[in-house]
Each structure stands twice: as C-alpha cells, then as structure tokens.
Amino acid sequence: MILLRRLLGDVLRRQRQRQGRTLREVSSSARVSLGYLSEVERGQKEASSELLAAICDALELRMSELMREVSDELSLAELAQSAASDTVPPMRPMLNPVRVSTVTHRPEERVTIKAPAEAVDVVAA
C-alpha cells in the first residue's frame, strides 16, 4: 500500500537536505518540535495543512511545488505497483493532458521511469 504521509516525508527530507539544513534549523524556523518534524519526515505522523505551510515557509518552498513533487512520486509508485501486479487502474482525464507511451509487459524487462529529481527502476514480474 502506498502511504501519502511517507511520500510527503521523503520529499520534505530531500528538500531540507538539498538546502544543507538540519532538522533543528528547520524545526526552529517552522516553530515545530524537532521530534515531530522528524516523525513527519519519516512518514510516521500525518501533517496538517497548517503544519505543512509552516514547514514550507521554513524551507522557502511553495506548497504547490511540494505537492507537485509528491504527486510525481505517487504516480511513479502507482506505476511500479501496477507493473508488479500486471493491472493498470483506469485514469481520469487530466486538466492538462500529457502524452504517455504504453509499456507492454515482458517478463524480466527492466523499465526506467525518470522523475524530475531521480530515476526509479521497475522490474516487471
């Protein structure tokens, strides 16, 4: 199961680390306890929208940028999950359609899906 709180925590941690900042610096700036911020980054706590706004402000990151990166990661995780189970859930039309190429299932084929921040290898079962 894909947990949104884990993906959100991963993205927040990466953003903080890209800036070379410590948990202590960001928690102080966001006025959030260090322990709670750590739990959010590890995906152990659900962050409220107010808390996310404070963390984004501390990281000088737009909430829309955070959500976009989380959305991209969620899409990749869903693709990996569907590739593993050989089923693709139906997609609703998007407001801004993008061209998507079809990937056919071939046993033991490795497919690389490139995300803006990193690449994820998916091995078809």
Short mmCIF file of N, CA and C in Angstrom, two decimals:
data_model
loop_
_atom_site.label_atom_id
_atom_site.label_comp_id
_atom_site.label_asym_id
_atom_site.label_seq_id
_atom_site.Cartn_x
_atom_site.Cartn_y
_atom_site.Cartn_z
N MET A 1 0.84 -1.17 0.00
CA MET A 1 0.00 0.00 0.00
C MET A 1 0.89 1.25 0.00
N ILE A 2 0.51 2.22 -0.79
CA ILE A 2 1.26 3.46 -0.88
C ILE A 2 0.72 4.43 0.18
N LEU A 3 1.60 4.90 1.03
CA LEU A 3 1.18 5.84 2.06
C LEU A 3 1.61 7.25 1.69
N LEU A 4 0.64 8.12 1.59
CA LEU A 4 0.91 9.50 1.22
C LEU A 4 1.83 10.18 2.23
N ARG A 5 1.66 9.88 3.51
CA ARG A 5 2.49 10.53 4.53
C ARG A 5 3.96 10.17 4.37
N ARG A 6 4.25 8.95 3.89
CA ARG A 6 5.65 8.57 3.66
C ARG A 6 6.24 9.32 2.49
N LEU A 7 5.47 9.41 1.40
CA LEU A 7 5.95 10.15 0.23
C LEU A 7 6.17 11.62 0.58
N LEU A 8 5.24 12.19 1.31
CA LEU A 8 5.36 13.58 1.73
C LEU A 8 6.60 13.79 2.60
N GLY A 9 6.82 12.88 3.54
CA GLY A 9 8.00 12.97 4.40
C GLY A 9 9.30 12.85 3.62
N ASP A 10 9.31 11.93 2.65
CA ASP A 10 10.51 11.75 1.82
C ASP A 10 10.85 13.03 1.06
N VAL A 11 9.82 13.66 0.50
CA VAL A 11 10.04 14.88 -0.28
C VAL A 11 10.52 16.01 0.63
N LEU A 12 9.89 16.15 1.80
CA LEU A 12 10.32 17.19 2.74
C LEU A 12 11.77 16.99 3.17
N ARG A 13 12.14 15.74 3.47
CA ARG A 13 13.52 15.46 3.88
C ARG A 13 14.51 15.81 2.76
N ARG A 14 14.17 15.40 1.54
CA ARG A 14 15.06 15.69 0.41
C ARG A 14 15.23 17.19 0.21
N GLN A 15 14.13 17.93 0.32
CA GLN A 15 14.21 19.38 0.16
C GLN A 15 15.12 19.99 1.23
N ARG A 16 14.95 19.54 2.47
CA ARG A 16 15.76 20.05 3.57
C ARG A 16 17.23 19.72 3.34
N GLN A 17 17.51 18.47 2.94
CA GLN A 17 18.89 18.05 2.73
C GLN A 17 19.52 18.76 1.54
N ARG A 18 18.75 19.03 0.50
CA ARG A 18 19.28 19.78 -0.66
C ARG A 18 19.76 21.15 -0.23
N GLN A 19 19.10 21.72 0.77
CA GLN A 19 19.49 23.03 1.27
C GLN A 19 20.62 22.95 2.29
N GLY A 20 21.01 21.73 2.65
CA GLY A 20 22.09 21.56 3.61
C GLY A 20 21.68 22.00 5.01
N ARG A 21 20.40 21.87 5.33
CA ARG A 21 19.90 22.32 6.63
C ARG A 21 19.62 21.13 7.53
N THR A 22 19.70 21.38 8.82
CA THR A 22 19.45 20.32 9.81
C THR A 22 17.98 20.35 10.22
N LEU A 23 17.56 19.24 10.82
CA LEU A 23 16.21 19.18 11.38
C LEU A 23 16.02 20.29 12.40
N ARG A 24 17.03 20.53 13.20
CA ARG A 24 16.94 21.55 14.25
C ARG A 24 16.69 22.93 13.65
N GLU A 25 17.41 23.27 12.57
CA GLU A 25 17.24 24.58 11.94
C GLU A 25 15.82 24.75 11.40
N VAL A 26 15.35 23.74 10.69
CA VAL A 26 14.03 23.83 10.07
C VAL A 26 12.93 23.81 11.13
N SER A 27 13.07 22.96 12.13
CA SER A 27 12.04 22.89 13.17
C SER A 27 11.95 24.22 13.93
N SER A 28 13.08 24.84 14.18
CA SER A 28 13.09 26.13 14.86
C SER A 28 12.43 27.20 14.01
N SER A 29 12.77 27.24 12.74
CA SER A 29 12.20 28.22 11.83
C SER A 29 10.70 28.01 11.63
N ALA A 30 10.27 26.75 11.60
CA ALA A 30 8.85 26.43 11.39
C ALA A 30 8.06 26.46 12.69
N ARG A 31 8.78 26.59 13.82
CA ARG A 31 8.14 26.56 15.14
C ARG A 31 7.40 25.25 15.37
N VAL A 32 8.10 24.16 15.03
CA VAL A 32 7.60 22.80 15.21
C VAL A 32 8.65 22.06 16.01
N SER A 33 8.22 21.18 16.89
CA SER A 33 9.21 20.45 17.67
C SER A 33 10.08 19.59 16.75
N LEU A 34 11.33 19.45 17.11
CA LEU A 34 12.27 18.67 16.33
C LEU A 34 11.79 17.23 16.18
N GLY A 35 11.30 16.65 17.28
CA GLY A 35 10.82 15.27 17.25
C GLY A 35 9.64 15.09 16.31
N TYR A 36 8.71 16.06 16.32
CA TYR A 36 7.54 15.94 15.46
C TYR A 36 7.93 16.07 14.00
N LEU A 37 8.80 17.02 13.69
CA LEU A 37 9.27 17.18 12.31
C LEU A 37 9.97 15.91 11.84
N SER A 38 10.75 15.32 12.71
CA SER A 38 11.43 14.08 12.38
C SER A 38 10.42 12.97 12.06
N GLU A 39 9.35 12.89 12.85
CA GLU A 39 8.32 11.87 12.60
C GLU A 39 7.58 12.13 11.30
N VAL A 40 7.36 13.40 10.97
CA VAL A 40 6.72 13.75 9.69
C VAL A 40 7.62 13.32 8.54
N GLU A 41 8.91 13.62 8.64
CA GLU A 41 9.86 13.25 7.57
C GLU A 41 9.96 11.73 7.40
N ARG A 42 9.81 10.99 8.49
CA ARG A 42 9.88 9.52 8.40
C ARG A 42 8.54 8.89 8.04
N GLY A 43 7.52 9.73 7.83
CA GLY A 43 6.21 9.22 7.45
C GLY A 43 5.46 8.57 8.58
N GLN A 44 5.82 8.90 9.81
CA GLN A 44 5.15 8.30 10.96
C GLN A 44 3.99 9.15 11.47
N LYS A 45 3.96 10.41 11.10
CA LYS A 45 2.89 11.32 11.52
C LYS A 45 2.28 11.99 10.30
N GLU A 46 0.96 12.18 10.34
CA GLU A 46 0.24 12.93 9.31
C GLU A 46 0.38 14.41 9.65
N ALA A 47 0.83 15.18 8.71
CA ALA A 47 0.99 16.62 8.94
C ALA A 47 -0.28 17.36 8.51
N SER A 48 -0.74 18.28 9.35
CA SER A 48 -1.89 19.10 8.99
C SER A 48 -1.47 20.10 7.92
N SER A 49 -2.46 20.72 7.28
CA SER A 49 -2.14 21.71 6.25
C SER A 49 -1.43 22.91 6.87
N GLU A 50 -1.77 23.26 8.11
CA GLU A 50 -1.10 24.36 8.79
C GLU A 50 0.37 24.03 9.05
N LEU A 51 0.62 22.80 9.48
CA LEU A 51 1.99 22.37 9.74
C LEU A 51 2.80 22.34 8.44
N LEU A 52 2.19 21.81 7.38
CA LEU A 52 2.87 21.78 6.09
C LEU A 52 3.21 23.19 5.61
N ALA A 53 2.28 24.12 5.82
CA ALA A 53 2.53 25.51 5.41
C ALA A 53 3.71 26.08 6.19
N ALA A 54 3.78 25.80 7.49
CA ALA A 54 4.89 26.31 8.31
C ALA A 54 6.22 25.70 7.86
N ILE A 55 6.23 24.41 7.56
CA ILE A 55 7.46 23.75 7.11
C ILE A 55 7.87 24.29 5.75
N CYS A 56 6.91 24.45 4.85
CA CYS A 56 7.22 25.00 3.52
C CYS A 56 7.79 26.42 3.65
N ASP A 57 7.20 27.23 4.53
CA ASP A 57 7.73 28.58 4.74
C ASP A 57 9.17 28.52 5.23
N ALA A 58 9.43 27.61 6.17
CA ALA A 58 10.77 27.47 6.72
C ALA A 58 11.76 27.03 5.65
N LEU A 59 11.30 26.22 4.70
CA LEU A 59 12.16 25.73 3.62
C LEU A 59 12.15 26.66 2.41
N GLU A 60 11.38 27.76 2.50
CA GLU A 60 11.21 28.67 1.37
C GLU A 60 10.81 27.89 0.12
N LEU A 61 9.77 27.09 0.31
CA LEU A 61 9.26 26.20 -0.73
C LEU A 61 7.77 26.44 -0.87
N ARG A 62 7.30 26.59 -2.07
CA ARG A 62 5.87 26.74 -2.28
C ARG A 62 5.18 25.42 -2.00
N MET A 63 4.02 25.50 -1.36
CA MET A 63 3.26 24.28 -1.08
C MET A 63 2.91 23.57 -2.39
N SER A 64 2.61 24.33 -3.44
CA SER A 64 2.28 23.71 -4.73
C SER A 64 3.46 22.92 -5.28
N GLU A 65 4.69 23.41 -5.06
CA GLU A 65 5.88 22.67 -5.51
C GLU A 65 6.04 21.38 -4.72
N LEU A 66 5.79 21.46 -3.42
CA LEU A 66 5.84 20.26 -2.58
C LEU A 66 4.83 19.24 -3.07
N MET A 67 3.59 19.68 -3.27
CA MET A 67 2.53 18.77 -3.69
C MET A 67 2.78 18.21 -5.09
N ARG A 68 3.38 19.01 -5.96
CA ARG A 68 3.68 18.53 -7.31
C ARG A 68 4.71 17.41 -7.25
N GLU A 69 5.73 17.60 -6.43
CA GLU A 69 6.77 16.56 -6.31
C GLU A 69 6.18 15.31 -5.66
N VAL A 70 5.33 15.48 -4.66
CA VAL A 70 4.68 14.33 -4.02
C VAL A 70 3.79 13.62 -5.04
N SER A 71 3.07 14.39 -5.84
CA SER A 71 2.21 13.81 -6.87
C SER A 71 3.01 13.00 -7.88
N ASP A 72 4.16 13.54 -8.30
CA ASP A 72 5.03 12.80 -9.23
C ASP A 72 5.50 11.50 -8.61
N GLU A 73 5.89 11.54 -7.34
CA GLU A 73 6.34 10.33 -6.66
C GLU A 73 5.21 9.33 -6.52
N LEU A 74 4.02 9.82 -6.23
CA LEU A 74 2.85 8.95 -6.11
C LEU A 74 2.56 8.26 -7.44
N SER A 75 2.64 9.01 -8.52
CA SER A 75 2.42 8.43 -9.85
C SER A 75 3.43 7.32 -10.13
N LEU A 76 4.69 7.57 -9.81
CA LEU A 76 5.72 6.55 -10.03
C LEU A 76 5.47 5.32 -9.17
N ALA A 77 5.07 5.53 -7.92
CA ALA A 77 4.79 4.41 -7.02
C ALA A 77 3.60 3.60 -7.52
N GLU A 78 2.57 4.29 -8.03
CA GLU A 78 1.41 3.59 -8.57
C GLU A 78 1.79 2.78 -9.82
N LEU A 79 2.63 3.36 -10.67
CA LEU A 79 3.08 2.64 -11.86
C LEU A 79 3.87 1.39 -11.47
N ALA A 80 4.75 1.54 -10.48
CA ALA A 80 5.55 0.40 -10.03
C ALA A 80 4.64 -0.67 -9.43
N GLN A 81 3.66 -0.23 -8.67
CA GLN A 81 2.73 -1.18 -8.05
C GLN A 81 1.90 -1.90 -9.11
N SER A 82 1.41 -1.17 -10.10
CA SER A 82 0.60 -1.80 -11.14
C SER A 82 1.45 -2.70 -12.03
N ALA A 83 2.71 -2.34 -12.25
CA ALA A 83 3.60 -3.19 -13.04
C ALA A 83 3.84 -4.52 -12.32
N ALA A 84 3.93 -4.44 -11.01
CA ALA A 84 4.16 -5.65 -10.22
C ALA A 84 2.93 -6.55 -10.22
N SER A 85 1.73 -5.96 -10.31
CA SER A 85 0.51 -6.77 -10.26
C SER A 85 -0.09 -6.99 -11.63
N ASP A 86 0.51 -6.44 -12.68
CA ASP A 86 0.04 -6.59 -14.05
C ASP A 86 -1.32 -5.95 -14.31
N THR A 87 -1.76 -5.04 -13.47
CA THR A 87 -3.03 -4.36 -13.70
C THR A 87 -2.77 -2.87 -13.67
N VAL A 88 -3.46 -2.16 -14.52
CA VAL A 88 -3.34 -0.71 -14.56
C VAL A 88 -4.71 -0.13 -14.24
N PRO A 89 -4.84 0.60 -13.13
CA PRO A 89 -6.14 1.18 -12.80
C PRO A 89 -6.52 2.25 -13.81
N PRO A 90 -7.82 2.41 -14.05
CA PRO A 90 -8.23 3.45 -15.02
C PRO A 90 -7.87 4.83 -14.50
N MET A 91 -7.50 5.70 -15.43
CA MET A 91 -7.12 7.06 -15.06
C MET A 91 -8.22 8.01 -15.49
N ARG A 92 -8.47 9.02 -14.67
CA ARG A 92 -9.41 10.07 -15.04
C ARG A 92 -8.70 11.04 -15.96
N PRO A 93 -9.44 11.70 -16.84
CA PRO A 93 -8.79 12.69 -17.71
C PRO A 93 -8.16 13.79 -16.88
N MET A 94 -6.99 14.26 -17.32
CA MET A 94 -6.29 15.32 -16.61
C MET A 94 -6.65 16.66 -17.24
N LEU A 95 -6.52 17.72 -16.43
CA LEU A 95 -6.80 19.05 -16.94
C LEU A 95 -5.83 19.44 -18.04
N ASN A 96 -4.55 19.13 -17.85
CA ASN A 96 -3.52 19.40 -18.84
C ASN A 96 -2.97 18.06 -19.31
N PRO A 97 -3.56 17.48 -20.37
CA PRO A 97 -3.13 16.15 -20.78
C PRO A 97 -1.65 16.11 -21.17
N VAL A 98 -1.03 14.99 -20.88
CA VAL A 98 0.35 14.76 -21.28
C VAL A 98 0.39 13.49 -22.10
N ARG A 99 1.36 13.38 -22.95
CA ARG A 99 1.49 12.19 -23.77
C ARG A 99 2.19 11.10 -22.96
N VAL A 100 1.58 9.94 -22.90
CA VAL A 100 2.12 8.82 -22.15
C VAL A 100 2.30 7.66 -23.11
N SER A 101 3.48 7.08 -23.13
CA SER A 101 3.70 5.93 -24.00
C SER A 101 3.30 4.67 -23.26
N THR A 102 2.80 3.70 -23.99
CA THR A 102 2.34 2.45 -23.40
C THR A 102 3.53 1.52 -23.19
N VAL A 103 3.56 0.88 -22.04
CA VAL A 103 4.60 -0.08 -21.73
C VAL A 103 3.95 -1.45 -21.75
N THR A 104 4.42 -2.34 -22.61
CA THR A 104 3.87 -3.69 -22.65
C THR A 104 4.61 -4.57 -21.68
N HIS A 105 3.92 -5.57 -21.18
CA HIS A 105 4.52 -6.47 -20.18
C HIS A 105 5.39 -7.52 -20.87
N ARG A 106 6.60 -7.59 -20.45
CA ARG A 106 7.52 -8.63 -20.90
C ARG A 106 8.24 -9.13 -19.66
N PRO A 107 8.24 -10.43 -19.43
CA PRO A 107 8.89 -10.95 -18.22
C PRO A 107 10.35 -10.50 -18.12
N GLU A 108 10.73 -10.12 -16.91
CA GLU A 108 12.10 -9.73 -16.58
C GLU A 108 12.60 -8.53 -17.36
N GLU A 109 11.70 -7.71 -17.87
CA GLU A 109 12.12 -6.50 -18.57
C GLU A 109 12.29 -5.37 -17.55
N ARG A 110 13.36 -4.63 -17.66
CA ARG A 110 13.62 -3.51 -16.75
C ARG A 110 13.22 -2.23 -17.46
N VAL A 111 12.40 -1.44 -16.78
CA VAL A 111 11.92 -0.18 -17.31
C VAL A 111 12.38 0.93 -16.37
N THR A 112 12.99 1.96 -16.90
CA THR A 112 13.40 3.09 -16.08
C THR A 112 12.44 4.24 -16.32
N ILE A 113 11.85 4.72 -15.23
CA ILE A 113 10.93 5.85 -15.30
C ILE A 113 11.64 7.01 -14.64
N LYS A 114 11.91 8.05 -15.40
CA LYS A 114 12.68 9.18 -14.86
C LYS A 114 11.75 10.23 -14.29
N ALA A 115 12.01 10.60 -13.05
CA ALA A 115 11.28 11.66 -12.38
C ALA A 115 12.17 12.90 -12.38
N PRO A 116 11.60 14.05 -12.09
CA PRO A 116 12.42 15.28 -12.09
C PRO A 116 13.63 15.18 -11.17
N ALA A 117 13.47 14.54 -10.00
CA ALA A 117 14.55 14.53 -9.02
C ALA A 117 15.45 13.29 -9.14
N GLU A 118 14.89 12.18 -9.58
CA GLU A 118 15.67 10.96 -9.60
C GLU A 118 15.01 9.94 -10.50
N ALA A 119 15.64 8.80 -10.72
CA ALA A 119 15.09 7.73 -11.55
C ALA A 119 14.73 6.56 -10.66
N VAL A 120 13.68 5.84 -11.07
CA VAL A 120 13.24 4.67 -10.32
C VAL A 120 13.25 3.50 -11.29
N ASP A 121 13.88 2.40 -10.90
CA ASP A 121 13.88 1.20 -11.73
C ASP A 121 12.71 0.33 -11.33
N VAL A 122 11.95 -0.14 -12.32
CA VAL A 122 10.83 -1.01 -12.08
C VAL A 122 11.11 -2.31 -12.81
N VAL A 123 11.04 -3.42 -12.10
CA VAL A 123 11.26 -4.71 -12.72
C VAL A 123 9.92 -5.41 -12.84
N ALA A 124 9.52 -5.71 -14.08
CA ALA A 124 8.25 -6.40 -14.29
C ALA A 124 8.39 -7.85 -13.86
N ALA A 125 7.38 -8.35 -13.18
CA ALA A 125 7.43 -9.72 -12.67
C ALA A 125 7.02 -10.71 -13.72
#
